[in-house]
PDB file of C-alpha atoms in Angstrom:
ATOM      1  CA  SER A  24      39.562 295.832 295.526  1.00  0.00           C
ATOM      2  CA  TYR A  25      40.812 294.481 292.211  1.00  0.00           C
ATOM      3  CA  ASN A  26      43.549 292.103 291.130  1.00  0.00           C
ATOM      4  CA  VAL A  27      44.612 293.409 287.729  1.00  0.00           C
ATOM      5  CA  THR A  28      46.224 291.016 285.248  1.00  0.00           C
ATOM      6  CA  ASN A  29      48.099 291.386 281.944  1.00  0.00           C
ATOM      7  CA  VAL A  30      49.612 294.710 282.972  1.00  0.00           C
ATOM      8  CA  LEU A  31      52.591 295.995 280.977  1.00  0.00           C
ATOM      9  CA  ALA A  32      55.713 296.471 283.084  1.00  0.00           C
ATOM     10  CA  ALA A  33      55.923 300.206 282.398  1.00  0.00           C
ATOM     11  CA  ASN A  34      52.315 300.684 283.566  1.00  0.00           C
ATOM     12  CA  ALA A  35      52.539 298.797 286.879  1.00  0.00           C
ATOM     13  CA  GLY A  36      53.287 301.856 289.021  1.00  0.00           C
ATOM     14  CA  SER A  37      50.371 303.883 287.686  1.00  0.00           C
ATOM     15  CA  VAL A  38      47.974 300.938 287.956  1.00  0.00           C
ATOM     16  CA  VAL A  39      48.792 300.272 291.637  1.00  0.00           C
ATOM     17  CA  ALA A  40      48.482 303.992 292.376  1.00  0.00           C
ATOM     18  CA  ASN A  41      44.748 303.411 292.132  1.00  0.00           C
ATOM     19  CA  THR A  42      43.677 302.680 295.722  1.00  0.00           C
ATOM     20  CA  LYS A  43      41.125 300.131 294.498  1.00  0.00           C
ATOM     21  CA  VAL A  44      43.883 297.913 293.065  1.00  0.00           C
ATOM     22  CA  ALA A  45      45.021 295.169 295.457  1.00  0.00           C
ATOM     23  CA  SER A  46      47.607 293.588 293.142  1.00  0.00           C
ATOM     24  CA  VAL A  47      48.955 293.458 289.613  1.00  0.00           C
ATOM     25  CA  SER A  48      50.303 290.642 287.484  1.00  0.00           C
ATOM     26  CA  ILE A  49      52.718 291.659 284.753  1.00  0.00           C
ATOM     27  CA  VAL A  50      52.847 290.151 281.271  1.00  0.00           C
ATOM     28  CA  ASP A  51      55.409 291.830 279.024  1.00  0.00           C
ATOM     29  CA  SER A  52      58.479 291.251 276.880  1.00  0.00           C
ATOM     30  CA  ALA A  53      61.793 290.339 278.491  1.00  0.00           C
ATOM     31  CA  ALA A  54      63.273 293.645 277.332  1.00  0.00           C
ATOM     32  CA  ASN A  55      60.436 295.688 278.855  1.00  0.00           C
ATOM     33  CA  VAL A  56      60.622 293.765 282.131  1.00  0.00           C
ATOM     34  CA  ALA A  57      64.383 294.389 282.321  1.00  0.00           C
ATOM     35  CA  THR A  58      63.943 298.089 281.554  1.00  0.00           C
ATOM     36  CA  SER A  59      61.209 298.450 284.198  1.00  0.00           C
ATOM     37  CA  LEU A  60      62.743 296.226 286.872  1.00  0.00           C
ATOM     38  CA  ASP A  61      63.592 299.097 289.242  1.00  0.00           C
ATOM     39  CA  ALA A  62      60.020 300.386 289.070  1.00  0.00           C
ATOM     40  CA  LEU A  63      58.680 296.845 289.503  1.00  0.00           C
ATOM     41  CA  GLN A  64      60.821 296.566 292.627  1.00  0.00           C
ATOM     42  CA  ASN A  65      58.936 299.545 294.072  1.00  0.00           C
ATOM     43  CA  VAL A  66      55.614 297.857 293.277  1.00  0.00           C
ATOM     44  CA  ALA A  67      56.876 294.608 294.836  1.00  0.00           C
ATOM     45  CA  ALA A  68      58.009 296.471 297.962  1.00  0.00           C
ATOM     46  CA  SER A  69      54.469 297.827 298.314  1.00  0.00           C
ATOM     47  CA  GLY A  70      53.194 294.248 298.412  1.00  0.00           C
ATOM     48  CA  LYS A  71      51.097 294.688 295.289  1.00  0.00           C
ATOM     49  CA  LEU A  72      53.172 292.762 292.734  1.00  0.00           C
ATOM     50  CA  ASN A  73      51.669 289.319 292.321  1.00  0.00           C
ATOM     51  CA  ALA A  74      53.650 287.813 289.428  1.00  0.00           C
ATOM     52  CA  ILE A  75      55.752 288.589 286.348  1.00  0.00           C
ATOM     53  CA  ALA A  76      55.396 286.511 283.185  1.00  0.00           C
ATOM     54  CA  LEU A  77      57.170 287.018 279.877  1.00  0.00           C
ATOM     55  CA  SER A  78      55.311 287.371 276.613  1.00  0.00           C
ATOM     56  CA  GLY A  79      56.407 286.094 273.240  1.00  0.00           C
ATOM     57  CA  GLY A  80      57.800 282.796 274.503  1.00  0.00           C
ATOM     58  CA  ALA A  81      60.847 284.407 276.102  1.00  0.00           C
ATOM     59  CA  THR A  82      62.541 282.370 278.834  1.00  0.00           C
ATOM     60  CA  ASN A  83      65.345 284.701 279.873  1.00  0.00           C
ATOM     61  CA  VAL A  84      65.721 288.290 281.062  1.00  0.00           C
ATOM     62  CA  ALA A  85      69.017 290.129 280.554  1.00  0.00           C
ATOM     63  CA  ILE A  86      69.763 292.313 283.588  1.00  0.00           C
ATOM     64  CA  SER A  87      72.705 294.036 285.230  1.00  0.00           C
ATOM     65  CA  PHE A  88      74.392 292.848 288.412  1.00  0.00           C
ATOM     66  CA  LYS A  89      73.090 296.008 290.084  1.00  0.00           C
ATOM     67  CA  GLN A  90      69.522 294.998 289.206  1.00  0.00           C
ATOM     68  CA  LEU A  91      70.115 291.470 290.496  1.00  0.00           C
ATOM     69  CA  THR A  92      71.008 292.812 293.922  1.00  0.00           C
ATOM     70  CA  ALA A  93      68.719 295.870 294.107  1.00  0.00           C
ATOM     71  CA  ASP A  94      65.567 294.330 292.652  1.00  0.00           C
ATOM     72  CA  ALA A  95      65.494 290.956 294.427  1.00  0.00           C
ATOM     73  CA  THR A  96      61.861 291.187 295.530  1.00  0.00           C
ATOM     74  CA  ALA A  97      60.633 291.900 292.003  1.00  0.00           C
ATOM     75  CA  ILE A  98      62.894 289.164 290.595  1.00  0.00           C
ATOM     76  CA  SER A  99      61.353 286.685 293.040  1.00  0.00           C
ATOM     77  CA  LYS A 100      58.004 287.317 291.328  1.00  0.00           C
ATOM     78  CA  LEU A 101      59.290 286.126 287.934  1.00  0.00           C
ATOM     79  CA  ASP A 102      57.780 282.941 286.567  1.00  0.00           C
ATOM     80  CA  PRO A 103      59.889 280.035 287.920  1.00  0.00           C
ATOM     81  CA  ALA A 104      60.777 278.976 284.359  1.00  0.00           C
ATOM     82  CA  VAL A 105      62.411 282.348 283.621  1.00  0.00           C
ATOM     83  CA  GLY A 106      66.187 282.592 283.869  1.00  0.00           C
ATOM     84  CA  LEU A 107      68.456 285.602 284.256  1.00  0.00           C
ATOM     85  CA  THR A 108      71.469 286.534 282.163  1.00  0.00           C
ATOM     86  CA  VAL A 109      73.494 288.927 284.306  1.00  0.00           C
ATOM     87  CA  SER A 110      76.094 291.392 283.035  1.00  0.00           C
ATOM     88  CA  GLY A 111      78.382 293.889 284.713  1.00  0.00           C
ATOM     89  CA  ALA A 112      79.488 291.823 287.698  1.00  0.00           C
ATOM     90  CA  THR A 113      83.003 292.266 289.020  1.00  0.00           C
ATOM     91  CA  VAL A 114      85.200 289.474 290.316  1.00  0.00           C
ATOM     92  CA  ALA A 115      84.595 290.718 293.876  1.00  0.00           C
ATOM     93  CA  ASN A 116      80.825 290.601 293.299  1.00  0.00           C
ATOM     94  CA  ILE A 117      81.182 286.880 292.715  1.00  0.00           C
ATOM     95  CA  THR A 118      83.927 285.895 295.146  1.00  0.00           C
ATOM     96  CA  ASN A 119      82.488 287.948 298.024  1.00  0.00           C
ATOM     97  CA  ASN A 120      78.940 286.752 297.387  1.00  0.00           C
ATOM     98  CA  THR A 121      78.928 283.125 296.252  1.00  0.00           C
ATOM     99  CA  ALA A 122      75.125 283.140 296.451  1.00  0.00           C
ATOM    100  CA  THR A 123      75.107 285.128 293.196  1.00  0.00           C
ATOM    101  CA  LEU A 124      76.254 282.140 291.153  1.00  0.00           C
ATOM    102  CA  ALA A 125      74.247 279.735 293.305  1.00  0.00           C
ATOM    103  CA  ASN A 126      71.021 281.648 292.552  1.00  0.00           C
ATOM    104  CA  SER A 127      68.898 279.180 290.589  1.00  0.00           C
ATOM    105  CA  LYS A 128      67.468 281.964 288.417  1.00  0.00           C
ATOM    106  CA  VAL A 129      70.939 282.984 287.168  1.00  0.00           C
ATOM    107  CA  THR A 130      71.694 280.999 284.018  1.00  0.00           C
ATOM    108  CA  ALA A 131      74.706 283.018 282.843  1.00  0.00           C
ATOM    109  CA  ILE A 132      76.831 285.841 284.185  1.00  0.00           C
ATOM    110  CA  THR A 133      79.371 288.064 282.466  1.00  0.00           C
ATOM    111  CA  LEU A 134      82.264 289.448 284.500  1.00  0.00           C
ATOM    112  CA  SER A 135      84.042 292.709 283.791  1.00  0.00           C
ATOM    113  CA  ASP A 136      87.097 293.666 285.832  1.00  0.00           C
ATOM    114  CA  THR A 137      90.808 294.462 285.758  1.00  0.00           C
ATOM    115  CA  SER A 138      93.422 291.820 285.037  1.00  0.00           C
ATOM    116  CA  ALA A 139      94.882 292.310 288.538  1.00  0.00           C
ATOM    117  CA  ASN A 140      91.539 291.568 290.208  1.00  0.00           C
ATOM    118  CA  LEU A 141      90.969 288.547 288.002  1.00  0.00           C
ATOM    119  CA  VAL A 142      94.417 287.052 288.689  1.00  0.00           C
ATOM    120  CA  ALA A 143      94.024 287.633 292.440  1.00  0.00           C
ATOM    121  CA  SER A 144      90.775 285.643 292.485  1.00  0.00           C
ATOM    122  CA  LEU A 145      91.380 283.130 289.715  1.00  0.00           C
ATOM    123  CA  ASP A 146      91.450 280.084 291.997  1.00  0.00           C
ATOM    124  CA  ALA A 147      88.340 281.187 293.908  1.00  0.00           C
ATOM    125  CA  LEU A 148      86.411 281.610 290.660  1.00  0.00           C
ATOM    126  CA  ALA A 149      87.594 278.300 289.224  1.00  0.00           C
ATOM    127  CA  ASN A 150      86.766 276.428 292.428  1.00  0.00           C
ATOM    128  CA  ASN A 151      83.237 277.825 292.731  1.00  0.00           C
ATOM    129  CA  ALA A 152      80.707 275.000 292.330  1.00  0.00           C
ATOM    130  CA  ASN A 153      78.733 277.159 289.885  1.00  0.00           C
ATOM    131  CA  ALA A 154      81.661 278.482 287.827  1.00  0.00           C
ATOM    132  CA  ALA A 155      80.069 277.087 284.655  1.00  0.00           C
ATOM    133  CA  LYS A 156      77.523 279.937 284.867  1.00  0.00           C
ATOM    134  CA  ILE A 157      80.317 282.426 284.069  1.00  0.00           C
ATOM    135  CA  SER A 158      79.781 282.852 280.338  1.00  0.00           C
ATOM    136  CA  ALA A 159      82.399 285.489 279.528  1.00  0.00           C
ATOM    137  CA  ILE A 160      85.001 287.702 281.147  1.00  0.00           C
ATOM    138  CA  SER A 161      86.052 291.071 279.767  1.00  0.00           C
ATOM    139  CA  LEU A 162      89.017 293.009 281.055  1.00  0.00           C
ATOM    140  CA  SER A 163      89.248 296.744 281.529  1.00  0.00           C
ATOM    141  CA  GLY A 164      92.708 298.199 281.087  1.00  0.00           C
ATOM    142  CA  ALA A 165      95.594 295.816 280.384  1.00  0.00           C
ATOM    143  CA  GLN A 166      94.680 292.872 278.180  1.00  0.00           C
ATOM    144  CA  SER A 167      97.403 290.624 279.566  1.00  0.00           C
ATOM    145  CA  LEU A 168      97.452 288.348 282.604  1.00  0.00           C
ATOM    146  CA  ALA A 169     100.563 287.390 284.547  1.00  0.00           C
ATOM    147  CA  ILE A 170      99.831 283.872 285.817  1.00  0.00           C
ATOM    148  CA  THR A 171     101.707 280.795 286.967  1.00  0.00           C
ATOM    149  CA  ALA A 172     101.934 277.486 285.129  1.00  0.00           C
ATOM    150  CA  GLY A 173      99.743 275.995 287.863  1.00  0.00           C
ATOM    151  CA  GLN A 174      97.036 278.597 287.259  1.00  0.00           C
ATOM    152  CA  LEU A 175      97.204 278.014 283.516  1.00  0.00           C
ATOM    153  CA  THR A 176      96.364 274.377 284.091  1.00  0.00           C
ATOM    154  CA  ALA A 177      94.064 274.484 287.142  1.00  0.00           C
ATOM    155  CA  ASP A 178      92.086 277.549 286.080  1.00  0.00           C
ATOM    156  CA  ALA A 179      91.839 276.845 282.336  1.00  0.00           C
ATOM    157  CA  ALA A 180      88.024 276.718 282.406  1.00  0.00           C
ATOM    158  CA  ILE A 181      87.934 280.320 283.679  1.00  0.00           C
ATOM    159  CA  LEU A 182      90.801 281.534 281.480  1.00  0.00           C
ATOM    160  CA  ASN A 183      88.961 280.207 278.411  1.00  0.00           C
ATOM    161  CA  LYS A 184      86.092 282.632 279.178  1.00  0.00           C
ATOM    162  CA  LEU A 185      88.395 285.556 278.281  1.00  0.00           C
ATOM    163  CA  GLY A 186      88.232 287.163 274.863  1.00  0.00           C
ATOM    164  CA  ALA A 187      90.677 286.206 272.126  1.00  0.00           C
ATOM    165  CA  GLY A 188      92.617 289.475 272.527  1.00  0.00           C
ATOM    166  CA  VAL A 189      93.867 288.616 276.023  1.00  0.00           C
ATOM    167  CA  SER A 190      97.418 287.280 276.317  1.00  0.00           C
ATOM    168  CA  PHE A 191      99.137 285.434 279.149  1.00  0.00           C
ATOM    169  CA  THR A 192     102.593 285.800 280.630  1.00  0.00           C
ATOM    170  CA  VAL A 193     103.191 282.455 282.322  1.00  0.00           C
ATOM    171  CA  SER A 194     105.872 281.956 284.960  1.00  0.00           C
ATOM    172  CA  GLY A 195     107.225 278.536 285.837  1.00  0.00           C
ATOM    173  CA  MET A 196     106.601 276.944 282.455  1.00  0.00           C
ATOM    174  CA  SER A 197     109.062 275.957 279.778  1.00  0.00           C
ATOM    175  CA  ALA A 198     108.406 276.906 276.162  1.00  0.00           C
ATOM    176  CA  VAL A 199     107.974 273.218 275.307  1.00  0.00           C
ATOM    177  CA  ALA A 200     105.330 272.770 278.030  1.00  0.00           C
ATOM    178  CA  ALA A 201     103.418 275.816 276.762  1.00  0.00           C
ATOM    179  CA  THR A 202     102.811 274.151 273.401  1.00  0.00           C
ATOM    180  CA  GLY A 203      99.271 272.836 273.212  1.00  0.00           C
ATOM    181  CA  THR A 204      97.850 274.967 276.022  1.00  0.00           C
ATOM    182  CA  LEU A 205      96.255 278.324 275.293  1.00  0.00           C
ATOM    183  CA  ASP A 206      99.145 278.497 272.763  1.00  0.00           C
ATOM    184  CA  SER A 207      98.869 281.653 270.719  1.00  0.00           C
ATOM    185  CA  ARG A 208      97.861 283.704 273.754  1.00  0.00           C
ATOM    186  CA  ILE A 209     100.973 282.882 275.795  1.00  0.00           C
ATOM    187  CA  SER A 210     103.529 285.656 275.382  1.00  0.00           C
ATOM    188  CA  SER A 211     106.301 284.132 277.534  1.00  0.00           C
TER     189      SER A 211
END
C-alpha cells in the first residue's frame, strides 16, 4: 500500500478510492482546503487522511461555523501552525458551546444574529475568557440594541465589535453620562 503526499484537496477522495492507497497528505491553498473541507472530512473518517498543510505560506483557513462543527476530524489534521477564521456563528453557538472559542485553532470568529439574541447573551459573551477572539458582530434585522447603562460599560468590548451602523438605546443613563461613551451611536 502507498502513502501519497502532495495531494490537492479536491483530489483526495479519488486518490483514496484506489485500494492500494493507505493514506494521503494534502498540500493545497487555504481557499481550496476550505472549499474541500467536507470532502476531506469523509477521507478523514475513513482513516486515510494523514495531514493537511497549506501552500503559498498561508497560515489561516477561513471556514464557516458549520464546517468547524461538522468537519472536526479533518480540521484536526491541519498543520498545528494553521489557524481558523470562523464566520456564520450565532450567539447561541458561542454561549451554548464555550469550547468553540476555547479551540486553540480558532483565531477569530464572526457572529451574526438578531439584536434580541445578542442583548440576551451580552454578559455571557463579554465574560467568556476567549471573548477577544470575537472579531466582528453583524446583526440581522433591527440595527438597534436596547441595553442598560451597566451593559454599556461592562460589555463595551463586545459592543465595539458591532458595525458603525448599529445604534444603542440606553436605559438608566443620563445624557451627561452618555457623553464620551459610544457617543454617536446612543440614540437615547
